[in-house]
PDB file of N, CA and C in Angstrom:
ATOM      1  N   MET H   1     148.636 180.872  57.170  1.00  0.00           N
ATOM      2  CA  MET H   1     147.808 180.569  56.011  1.00  0.00           C
ATOM      3  C   MET H   1     146.486 179.906  56.428  1.00  0.00           C
ATOM      4  N   LEU H   2     146.582 178.904  57.292  1.00  0.00           N
ATOM      5  CA  LEU H   2     145.369 178.249  57.771  1.00  0.00           C
ATOM      6  C   LEU H   2     144.451 179.236  58.473  1.00  0.00           C
ATOM      7  N   LEU H   3     145.056 180.129  59.241  1.00  0.00           N
ATOM      8  CA  LEU H   3     144.278 181.105  59.988  1.00  0.00           C
ATOM      9  C   LEU H   3     143.516 182.031  59.052  1.00  0.00           C
ATOM     10  N   SER H   4     144.163 182.438  57.965  1.00  0.00           N
ATOM     11  CA  SER H   4     143.499 183.319  57.008  1.00  0.00           C
ATOM     12  C   SER H   4     142.348 182.598  56.312  1.00  0.00           C
ATOM     13  N   LEU H   5     142.536 181.294  56.074  1.00  0.00           N
ATOM     14  CA  LEU H   5     141.458 180.500  55.489  1.00  0.00           C
ATOM     15  C   LEU H   5     140.263 180.437  56.433  1.00  0.00           C
ATOM     16  N   TRP H   6     140.557 180.242  57.699  1.00  0.00           N
ATOM     17  CA  TRP H   6     139.493 180.169  58.697  1.00  0.00           C
ATOM     18  C   TRP H   6     138.725 181.476  58.784  1.00  0.00           C
ATOM     19  N   THR H   7     139.452 182.605  58.812  1.00  0.00           N
ATOM     20  CA  THR H   7     138.790 183.902  58.939  1.00  0.00           C
ATOM     21  C   THR H   7     137.991 184.218  57.688  1.00  0.00           C
ATOM     22  N   ALA H   8     138.485 183.787  56.528  1.00  0.00           N
ATOM     23  CA  ALA H   8     137.772 184.029  55.275  1.00  0.00           C
ATOM     24  C   ALA H   8     136.493 183.196  55.212  1.00  0.00           C
ATOM     25  N   ALA H   9     136.555 181.975  55.739  1.00  0.00           N
ATOM     26  CA  ALA H   9     135.413 181.067  55.656  1.00  0.00           C
ATOM     27  C   ALA H   9     134.465 181.212  56.842  1.00  0.00           C
ATOM     28  N   TYR H  10     134.811 182.060  57.798  1.00  0.00           N
ATOM     29  CA  TYR H  10     134.050 182.160  59.046  1.00  0.00           C
ATOM     30  C   TYR H  10     132.549 182.411  58.869  1.00  0.00           C
ATOM     31  N   PRO H  11     132.152 183.396  58.057  1.00  0.00           N
ATOM     32  CA  PRO H  11     130.703 183.636  57.900  1.00  0.00           C
ATOM     33  C   PRO H  11     129.961 182.434  57.312  1.00  0.00           C
ATOM     34  N   PHE H  12     130.618 181.725  56.406  1.00  0.00           N
ATOM     35  CA  PHE H  12     130.000 180.555  55.795  1.00  0.00           C
ATOM     36  C   PHE H  12     129.883 179.418  56.806  1.00  0.00           C
ATOM     37  N   LEU H  13     130.898 179.294  57.648  1.00  0.00           N
ATOM     38  CA  LEU H  13     130.884 178.233  58.653  1.00  0.00           C
ATOM     39  C   LEU H  13     129.748 178.437  59.647  1.00  0.00           C
ATOM     40  N   ILE H  14     129.495 179.689  59.992  1.00  0.00           N
ATOM     41  CA  ILE H  14     128.418 179.979  60.928  1.00  0.00           C
ATOM     42  C   ILE H  14     127.074 179.561  60.329  1.00  0.00           C
ATOM     43  N   LYS H  15     126.909 179.834  59.032  1.00  0.00           N
ATOM     44  CA  LYS H  15     125.644 179.515  58.376  1.00  0.00           C
ATOM     45  C   LYS H  15     125.472 178.008  58.165  1.00  0.00           C
ATOM     46  N   ASN H  16     126.571 177.320  57.904  1.00  0.00           N
ATOM     47  CA  ASN H  16     126.488 175.892  57.597  1.00  0.00           C
ATOM     48  C   ASN H  16     126.734 175.029  58.826  1.00  0.00           C
ATOM     49  N   ASP H  17     127.066 173.766  58.605  1.00  0.00           N
ATOM     50  CA  ASP H  17     127.298 172.821  59.694  1.00  0.00           C
ATOM     51  C   ASP H  17     128.643 173.098  60.356  1.00  0.00           C
ATOM     52  N   PHE H  18     128.661 174.044  61.270  1.00  0.00           N
ATOM     53  CA  PHE H  18     129.922 174.455  61.890  1.00  0.00           C
ATOM     54  C   PHE H  18     130.594 173.285  62.613  1.00  0.00           C
ATOM     55  N   HIS H  19     129.820 172.569  63.403  1.00  0.00           N
ATOM     56  CA  HIS H  19     130.380 171.483  64.212  1.00  0.00           C
ATOM     57  C   HIS H  19     130.948 170.376  63.334  1.00  0.00           C
ATOM     58  N   PHE H  20     130.209 170.037  62.283  1.00  0.00           N
ATOM     59  CA  PHE H  20     130.654 168.973  61.380  1.00  0.00           C
ATOM     60  C   PHE H  20     131.946 169.356  60.669  1.00  0.00           C
ATOM     61  N   LEU H  21     132.014 170.591  60.191  1.00  0.00           N
ATOM     62  CA  LEU H  21     133.213 171.048  59.484  1.00  0.00           C
ATOM     63  C   LEU H  21     134.413 171.063  60.420  1.00  0.00           C
ATOM     64  N   LEU H  22     134.165 171.505  61.638  1.00  0.00           N
ATOM     65  CA  LEU H  22     135.239 171.559  62.623  1.00  0.00           C
ATOM     66  C   LEU H  22     135.775 170.159  62.894  1.00  0.00           C
ATOM     67  N   LYS H  23     134.865 169.207  63.044  1.00  0.00           N
ATOM     68  CA  LYS H  23     135.265 167.831  63.332  1.00  0.00           C
ATOM     69  C   LYS H  23     136.031 167.216  62.167  1.00  0.00           C
ATOM     70  N   SER H  24     135.549 167.435  60.954  1.00  0.00           N
ATOM     71  CA  SER H  24     136.217 166.847  59.786  1.00  0.00           C
ATOM     72  C   SER H  24     137.583 167.479  59.575  1.00  0.00           C
ATOM     73  N   ASN H  25     137.682 168.798  59.787  1.00  0.00           N
ATOM     74  CA  ASN H  25     138.972 169.471  59.650  1.00  0.00           C
ATOM     75  C   ASN H  25     139.962 168.952  60.682  1.00  0.00           C
ATOM     76  N   PHE H  26     139.499 168.734  61.895  1.00  0.00           N
ATOM     77  CA  PHE H  26     140.358 168.217  62.950  1.00  0.00           C
ATOM     78  C   PHE H  26     140.863 166.821  62.587  1.00  0.00           C
ATOM     79  N   PHE H  27     139.975 166.006  62.016  1.00  0.00           N
ATOM     80  CA  PHE H  27     140.347 164.658  61.625  1.00  0.00           C
ATOM     81  C   PHE H  27     141.421 164.689  60.544  1.00  0.00           C
ATOM     82  N   VAL H  28     141.257 165.557  59.565  1.00  0.00           N
ATOM     83  CA  VAL H  28     142.232 165.682  58.476  1.00  0.00           C
ATOM     84  C   VAL H  28     143.578 166.145  59.022  1.00  0.00           C
ATOM     85  N   LEU H  29     143.562 167.134  59.902  1.00  0.00           N
ATOM     86  CA  LEU H  29     144.808 167.626  60.483  1.00  0.00           C
ATOM     87  C   LEU H  29     145.496 166.542  61.306  1.00  0.00           C
ATOM     88  N   LYS H  30     144.697 165.763  62.009  1.00  0.00           N
ATOM     89  CA  LYS H  30     145.252 164.677  62.813  1.00  0.00           C
ATOM     90  C   LYS H  30     145.929 163.644  61.927  1.00  0.00           C
ATOM     91  N   GLN H  31     145.293 163.306  60.810  1.00  0.00           N
ATOM     92  CA  GLN H  31     145.860 162.350  59.875  1.00  0.00           C
ATOM     93  C   GLN H  31     147.168 162.877  59.274  1.00  0.00           C
ATOM     94  N   LEU H  32     147.171 164.154  58.913  1.00  0.00           N
ATOM     95  CA  LEU H  32     148.366 164.759  58.344  1.00  0.00           C
ATOM     96  C   LEU H  32     149.513 164.730  59.344  1.00  0.00           C
ATOM     97  N   PHE H  33     149.213 165.064  60.591  1.00  0.00           N
ATOM     98  CA  PHE H  33     150.227 165.065  61.626  1.00  0.00           C
ATOM     99  C   PHE H  33     150.777 163.660  61.850  1.00  0.00           C
ATOM    100  N   TYR H  34     149.885 162.674  61.840  1.00  0.00           N
ATOM    101  CA  TYR H  34     150.275 161.279  62.031  1.00  0.00           C
ATOM    102  C   TYR H  34     151.195 160.809  60.913  1.00  0.00           C
ATOM    103  N   ASN H  35     150.865 161.155  59.671  1.00  0.00           N
ATOM    104  CA  ASN H  35     151.699 160.783  58.536  1.00  0.00           C
ATOM    105  C   ASN H  35     153.070 161.447  58.614  1.00  0.00           C
ATOM    106  N   TYR H  36     153.081 162.720  59.012  1.00  0.00           N
ATOM    107  CA  TYR H  36     154.314 163.480  59.144  1.00  0.00           C
ATOM    108  C   TYR H  36     155.214 162.858  60.212  1.00  0.00           C
ATOM    109  N   TYR H  37     154.590 162.481  61.323  1.00  0.00           N
ATOM    110  CA  TYR H  37     155.302 161.857  62.431  1.00  0.00           C
ATOM    111  C   TYR H  37     155.954 160.552  61.991  1.00  0.00           C
ATOM    112  N   ASN H  38     155.200 159.727  61.270  1.00  0.00           N
ATOM    113  CA  ASN H  38     155.730 158.460  60.769  1.00  0.00           C
ATOM    114  C   ASN H  38     156.873 158.693  59.795  1.00  0.00           C
ATOM    115  N   LEU H  39     156.735 159.695  58.968  1.00  0.00           N
ATOM    116  CA  LEU H  39     157.748 160.009  57.968  1.00  0.00           C
ATOM    117  C   LEU H  39     159.071 160.380  58.643  1.00  0.00           C
ATOM    118  N   ILE H  40     158.983 161.160  59.706  1.00  0.00           N
ATOM    119  CA  ILE H  40     160.199 161.617  60.385  1.00  0.00           C
ATOM    120  C   ILE H  40     160.868 160.501  61.179  1.00  0.00           C
ATOM    121  N   PHE H  41     160.083 159.768  61.950  1.00  0.00           N
ATOM    122  CA  PHE H  41     160.684 158.832  62.892  1.00  0.00           C
ATOM    123  C   PHE H  41     160.899 157.424  62.364  1.00  0.00           C
ATOM    124  N   PHE H  42     160.223 157.077  61.268  1.00  0.00           N
ATOM    125  CA  PHE H  42     160.327 155.697  60.797  1.00  0.00           C
ATOM    126  C   PHE H  42     160.852 155.570  59.366  1.00  0.00           C
ATOM    127  N   SER H  43     161.457 156.651  58.867  1.00  0.00           N
ATOM    128  CA  SER H  43     161.980 156.550  57.506  1.00  0.00           C
ATOM    129  C   SER H  43     163.467 156.230  57.537  1.00  0.00           C
TER     130      SER H  43
END
């Protein structure tokens, strides 16, 4: 699903702030992973 979103948004990403979007998306994914990790191991 994420991959399809990326491919769909690809032309727009090229035109816009590609680096910024990539960085913010990475940050969000990192936060989600961190929350998931805490949920599994500390609940």
